[in-house]
């Protein structure tokens, strides 16, 4: 018999017969993995896990929002399934908001939570054809009872259109994730600092509250040729003082197509040069 501790989120969901977002009960899934979730006031972290033998207790901050609690519990369950045998984990907002791209236990725990609580099989059909904006993120976040950041990342990765999600702290980029292979990655490298004229910068500095949306010229975001000729739909929400998650959506895909052509030309020029060599 395969131990439940070696299973992937997809296997767990299949095994429990979960076919709708409303059936994703984190407490029941954790129990299935021999972990119990408790809700208690915590200071200094969002959640922690203590494991012994093949059983674990996950404690989640009882004062956090429900969406945050669910994600934190999924994150700790990820540690239980992936990093078992290591010392106990206590995880704060920093771990959950900042670690999405590095290869470390925090990123793996976030990925586990995302695959479990926003499973692609259920998410993709609901995200199909939807605009890559904060409004869609809010809507899908409600359906899956998930935090906006986790939902935004899933929407960019599994949505229908070329887009990018970025995270800024005090105007400085901490990470970004592009949608699939359709984006010319090397050419579309976003700015390190927020341009002060963007709605994300205004949100970051407290000039506006909670969220915003705008159509902006892409030269505010990317240092590429002719960037001022194209527009991108920018929408953003705040996750804390000075922390902002931004979505960029190429509703008009002209820039992507032009850049792809440029990339192809560069590649063929390089191979010509090799032939002459
Ligand atoms: Zn953690």
Short mmCIF file of C-alpha atoms and ligand atoms in Angstrom, two decimals:
data_model
loop_
_atom_site.label_atom_id
_atom_site.label_comp_id
_atom_site.label_asym_id
_atom_site.label_seq_id
_atom_site.Cartn_x
_atom_site.Cartn_y
_atom_site.Cartn_z
CA UNK A 1 0.00 0.00 0.00
CA UNK A 2 1.32 3.47 -0.88
CA UNK A 3 1.59 5.61 2.23
CA UNK A 4 -0.51 8.78 2.02
CA UNK A 5 2.72 10.63 2.82
CA UNK A 6 4.21 9.99 -0.61
CA UNK A 7 1.18 11.12 -2.57
CA UNK A 8 0.84 14.16 -4.77
CA UNK A 9 -2.01 16.66 -4.31
CA UNK A 10 -3.64 15.26 -7.46
CA UNK A 11 -3.56 11.72 -6.07
CA UNK A 12 -5.01 12.87 -2.75
CA UNK A 13 -7.89 14.69 -4.47
CA UNK A 14 -8.65 11.66 -6.66
CA UNK A 15 -8.52 9.31 -3.71
CA UNK A 16 -10.98 11.46 -1.76
CA UNK A 17 -13.30 11.72 -4.77
CA UNK A 18 -13.11 15.52 -4.89
CA UNK A 19 -14.62 16.88 -8.10
CA UNK A 20 -15.80 20.38 -7.09
CA UNK A 21 -14.07 23.37 -5.45
CA UNK A 22 -16.56 23.33 -2.52
CA UNK A 23 -15.45 19.79 -1.64
CA UNK A 24 -11.83 20.79 -0.98
CA UNK A 25 -11.97 20.68 2.82
CA UNK A 26 -8.44 21.18 4.06
CA UNK A 27 -9.15 19.69 7.52
CA UNK A 28 -10.44 16.42 6.00
CA UNK A 29 -7.53 16.19 3.55
CA UNK A 30 -5.01 16.79 6.35
CA UNK A 31 -6.71 14.17 8.51
CA UNK A 32 -6.38 11.72 5.61
CA UNK A 33 -2.62 12.44 5.74
CA UNK A 34 -2.47 11.84 9.50
CA UNK A 35 -2.23 15.54 10.32
CA UNK A 36 -4.68 17.39 12.53
CA UNK A 37 -5.37 21.11 12.06
CA UNK A 38 -5.94 23.28 15.14
CA UNK A 39 -6.87 26.97 15.20
CA UNK A 40 -5.23 29.04 17.93
CA UNK A 41 -3.99 32.60 18.32
CA UNK A 42 -0.39 32.72 17.07
CA UNK A 43 2.04 35.59 17.21
CA UNK A 44 5.03 35.88 14.92
CA UNK A 45 3.85 33.33 12.36
CA UNK A 46 0.78 32.35 10.35
CA UNK A 47 1.05 28.63 11.01
CA UNK A 48 3.37 25.92 12.24
CA UNK A 49 3.70 22.18 12.18
CA UNK A 50 5.06 19.70 14.67
CA UNK A 51 5.43 16.11 13.53
CA UNK A 52 6.26 12.99 15.43
CA UNK A 53 6.42 9.52 13.95
CA UNK A 54 3.73 9.36 11.30
CA UNK A 55 1.45 11.97 12.88
CA UNK A 56 1.50 15.74 12.87
CA UNK A 57 -0.29 18.70 14.37
CA UNK A 58 -0.68 21.83 12.25
CA UNK A 59 -1.58 24.98 14.14
CA UNK A 60 -3.04 27.89 12.18
CA UNK A 61 -3.54 31.44 13.44
CA UNK A 62 -7.19 31.70 14.48
CA UNK A 63 -7.29 35.47 13.85
CA UNK A 64 -6.28 35.22 10.15
CA UNK A 65 -8.76 35.47 7.27
CA UNK A 66 -10.30 32.15 6.27
CA UNK A 67 -8.65 32.21 2.83
CA UNK A 68 -5.27 32.81 4.46
CA UNK A 69 -5.90 30.05 7.02
CA UNK A 70 -6.69 27.54 4.29
CA UNK A 71 -3.58 28.43 2.34
CA UNK A 72 -1.39 28.34 5.48
CA UNK A 73 -2.76 24.91 6.39
CA UNK A 74 -2.10 23.65 2.85
CA UNK A 75 1.43 25.09 3.02
CA UNK A 76 2.18 23.27 6.32
CA UNK A 77 0.68 20.08 4.93
CA UNK A 78 3.13 20.52 2.03
CA UNK A 79 6.01 20.55 4.54
CA UNK A 80 4.57 17.42 6.12
CA UNK A 81 4.39 15.60 2.79
CA UNK A 82 7.64 16.89 1.28
CA UNK A 83 10.03 17.70 4.11
CA UNK A 84 9.12 15.10 6.66
CA UNK A 85 11.82 14.27 9.15
CA UNK A 86 13.21 17.81 9.15
CA UNK A 87 12.87 20.08 12.14
CA UNK A 88 9.50 21.67 12.85
CA UNK A 89 8.45 24.53 10.58
CA UNK A 90 6.91 27.83 11.63
CA UNK A 91 5.91 29.87 8.64
CA UNK A 92 5.02 33.52 8.34
CA UNK A 93 3.62 35.76 5.65
CA UNK A 94 7.11 36.33 4.30
CA UNK A 95 7.51 32.63 3.44
CA UNK A 96 4.10 32.44 1.84
CA UNK A 97 4.18 35.67 -0.18
CA UNK A 98 7.83 35.77 -1.19
CA UNK A 99 8.75 32.20 -2.02
CA UNK A 100 7.29 31.31 -5.38
CA UNK A 101 10.23 30.84 -7.69
CA UNK A 102 13.31 29.63 -5.77
CA UNK A 103 13.97 25.92 -5.29
CA UNK A 104 13.62 25.59 -1.52
CA UNK A 105 11.23 23.99 1.03
CA UNK A 106 9.07 27.15 1.23
CA UNK A 107 8.50 27.27 -2.53
CA UNK A 108 7.73 23.54 -2.59
CA UNK A 109 5.23 23.97 0.28
CA UNK A 110 3.55 26.86 -1.57
CA UNK A 111 3.39 24.80 -4.74
CA UNK A 112 1.86 21.89 -2.85
CA UNK A 113 -0.80 24.19 -1.33
CA UNK A 114 -1.53 25.66 -4.76
CA UNK A 115 -1.89 22.24 -6.43
CA UNK A 116 -4.10 20.99 -3.61
CA UNK A 117 -6.38 23.99 -3.07
CA UNK A 118 -6.45 25.35 -6.64
CA UNK A 119 -6.18 22.09 -8.58
CA UNK A 120 -5.62 22.62 -12.30
CA UNK A 121 -8.25 20.04 -13.19
CA UNK A 122 -10.96 22.17 -11.55
CA UNK A 123 -9.35 25.58 -12.07
CA UNK A 124 -8.61 25.51 -15.80
CA UNK A 125 -12.22 25.07 -17.01
CA UNK A 126 -13.38 27.93 -14.75
CA UNK A 127 -10.54 30.26 -15.80
CA UNK A 128 -10.90 29.58 -19.53
CA UNK A 129 -11.35 32.75 -21.58
CA UNK A 130 -11.52 34.99 -18.49
CA UNK A 131 -9.72 38.37 -18.49
CA UNK A 132 -6.41 38.32 -16.57
CA UNK A 133 -7.45 40.99 -14.07
CA UNK A 134 -7.96 41.45 -10.34
CA UNK A 135 -11.72 41.16 -10.88
CA UNK A 136 -11.30 37.60 -12.22
CA UNK A 137 -8.86 36.81 -9.40
CA UNK A 138 -11.43 37.94 -6.80
CA UNK A 139 -14.15 35.91 -8.43
CA UNK A 140 -12.11 32.68 -8.68
CA UNK A 141 -10.65 33.31 -5.21
CA UNK A 142 -14.21 33.26 -3.86
CA UNK A 143 -15.05 30.02 -5.68
CA UNK A 144 -11.96 28.25 -4.30
CA UNK A 145 -11.90 30.16 -0.98
CA UNK A 146 -8.28 31.04 -1.68
CA UNK A 147 -6.02 34.04 -1.13
CA UNK A 148 -5.75 36.56 -3.95
CA UNK A 149 -1.99 36.06 -4.42
CA UNK A 150 -2.26 32.28 -4.83
CA UNK A 151 -5.24 32.70 -7.18
CA UNK A 152 -3.45 35.37 -9.26
CA UNK A 153 -0.43 33.09 -9.79
CA UNK A 154 -2.69 30.22 -10.82
CA UNK A 155 -4.64 32.44 -13.23
CA UNK A 156 -1.48 33.63 -14.97
CA UNK A 157 -0.03 30.13 -15.19
CA UNK A 158 -3.20 28.36 -16.29
CA UNK A 159 -5.36 31.12 -17.81
CA UNK A 160 -6.01 31.56 -21.53
CA UNK A 161 -3.96 34.68 -22.39
CA UNK A 162 -0.39 36.04 -22.43
CA UNK A 163 0.18 37.66 -19.06
CA UNK A 164 2.52 38.08 -16.12
CA UNK A 165 2.16 38.34 -12.34
CA UNK A 166 4.67 40.40 -10.35
CA UNK A 167 5.21 41.07 -6.67
CA UNK A 168 6.67 44.32 -5.31
CA UNK A 169 7.74 45.42 -1.85
CA UNK A 170 8.22 49.17 -1.38
CA UNK A 171 8.33 49.59 -5.15
CA UNK A 172 11.02 46.95 -5.70
CA UNK A 173 10.34 43.80 -7.67
CA UNK A 174 10.76 40.61 -5.60
CA UNK A 175 9.56 38.06 -8.14
CA UNK A 176 7.60 37.66 -11.35
CA UNK A 177 6.02 34.72 -13.13
CA UNK A 178 5.15 34.81 -16.85
CA UNK A 179 2.33 32.79 -18.40
CA UNK A 180 3.29 29.78 -20.55
CA UNK A 181 5.73 29.54 -23.41
CA UNK A 182 3.85 32.17 -25.44
CA UNK A 183 5.80 35.02 -23.82
CA UNK A 184 9.21 35.82 -25.33
CA UNK A 185 10.86 35.51 -21.92
CA UNK A 186 14.29 36.87 -22.65
CA UNK A 187 12.96 40.02 -24.28
CA UNK A 188 10.16 40.69 -21.82
CA UNK A 189 12.10 41.18 -18.60
CA UNK A 190 10.15 43.54 -16.32
CA UNK A 191 11.54 46.65 -14.61
CA UNK A 192 13.20 46.25 -11.20
CA UNK A 193 11.56 49.37 -9.76
CA UNK A 194 7.96 50.48 -10.22
CA UNK A 195 7.55 53.42 -12.59
CA UNK A 196 5.97 56.20 -10.45
CA UNK A 197 3.29 56.88 -13.07
CA UNK A 198 1.82 53.35 -12.84
CA UNK A 199 -1.26 52.49 -10.83
CA UNK A 200 0.81 49.83 -8.99
CA UNK A 201 3.22 52.54 -7.80
CA UNK A 202 0.31 54.68 -6.57
CA UNK A 203 -1.12 51.70 -4.72
CA UNK A 204 2.29 50.87 -3.24
CA UNK A 205 2.77 54.38 -1.89
CA UNK A 206 -0.74 54.57 -0.45
CA UNK A 207 -1.99 57.05 -3.09
CA UNK A 208 -4.94 54.75 -3.77
CA UNK A 209 -6.51 52.05 -1.65
CA UNK A 210 -6.70 48.28 -2.06
CA UNK A 211 -6.68 47.87 -5.85
CA UNK A 212 -6.50 49.61 -9.21
CA UNK A 213 -6.58 49.09 -12.96
CA UNK A 214 -5.23 50.96 -15.99
CA UNK A 215 -4.21 50.51 -19.64
CA UNK A 216 -0.56 51.55 -19.82
CA UNK A 217 2.09 51.80 -22.49
CA UNK A 218 4.40 48.84 -22.13
CA UNK A 219 7.53 51.04 -21.85
CA UNK A 220 6.51 51.65 -18.22
CA UNK A 221 7.16 47.94 -17.65
CA UNK A 222 9.67 46.69 -20.21
CA UNK A 223 12.83 48.04 -21.73
CA UNK A 224 12.30 46.67 -25.23
CA UNK A 225 12.29 48.24 -28.67
CA UNK A 226 9.15 50.23 -29.56
CA UNK A 227 7.60 49.45 -26.18
CA UNK A 228 5.82 52.83 -26.26
CA UNK A 229 3.74 51.66 -29.25
CA UNK A 230 1.92 48.94 -27.34
CA UNK A 231 -0.44 48.79 -24.38
CA UNK A 232 -0.90 46.31 -21.59
CA UNK A 233 -3.75 46.06 -19.07
CA UNK A 234 -2.33 46.56 -15.60
CA UNK A 235 -4.33 45.65 -12.51
CA UNK A 236 -3.09 45.32 -8.98
CA UNK A 237 -4.04 44.70 -5.36
CA UNK A 238 -2.28 45.37 -2.06
CA UNK A 239 -1.32 42.48 0.22
CA UNK A 240 0.00 44.68 3.03
CA UNK A 241 1.56 48.13 3.54
CA UNK A 242 3.87 48.71 0.56
CA UNK A 243 3.34 45.19 -0.88
CA UNK A 244 1.60 44.93 -4.20
CA UNK A 245 0.74 42.10 -6.57
CA UNK A 246 0.40 43.27 -10.20
CA UNK A 247 -1.15 41.48 -13.16
CA UNK A 248 -0.15 42.47 -16.70
CA UNK A 249 -2.38 41.22 -19.49
CA UNK A 250 -1.69 41.59 -23.22
CA UNK A 251 -5.32 41.85 -24.25
CA UNK A 252 -3.97 43.00 -27.62
CA UNK A 253 -1.30 40.43 -28.49
CA UNK A 254 0.42 42.51 -31.22
CA UNK A 255 3.52 43.18 -29.11
CA UNK A 256 3.91 39.48 -28.29
CA UNK A 257 3.64 38.54 -31.97
CA UNK A 258 6.14 41.24 -33.02
CA UNK A 259 8.61 40.18 -30.33
CA UNK A 260 8.27 36.52 -31.27
CA UNK A 261 9.12 37.44 -34.87
CA UNK A 262 12.12 39.42 -33.67
CA UNK A 263 13.25 36.46 -31.58
CA UNK A 264 12.95 34.13 -34.58
CA UNK A 265 14.91 36.54 -36.77
CA UNK A 266 17.64 36.82 -34.15
CA UNK A 267 17.83 33.05 -33.93
CA UNK A 268 18.14 32.63 -37.71
CA UNK A 269 20.75 35.38 -37.86
CA UNK A 270 22.74 33.53 -35.22
CA UNK A 271 22.57 30.29 -37.19
CA UNK A 272 23.66 32.11 -40.39
CA UNK A 273 26.65 33.45 -38.55
CA UNK A 274 27.51 29.94 -37.38
CA UNK A 275 27.38 28.65 -40.93
CA UNK A 276 29.89 31.27 -42.12
CA UNK A 277 32.23 30.40 -39.28
ZN1 LIG B 1 6.82 27.05 5.36
#
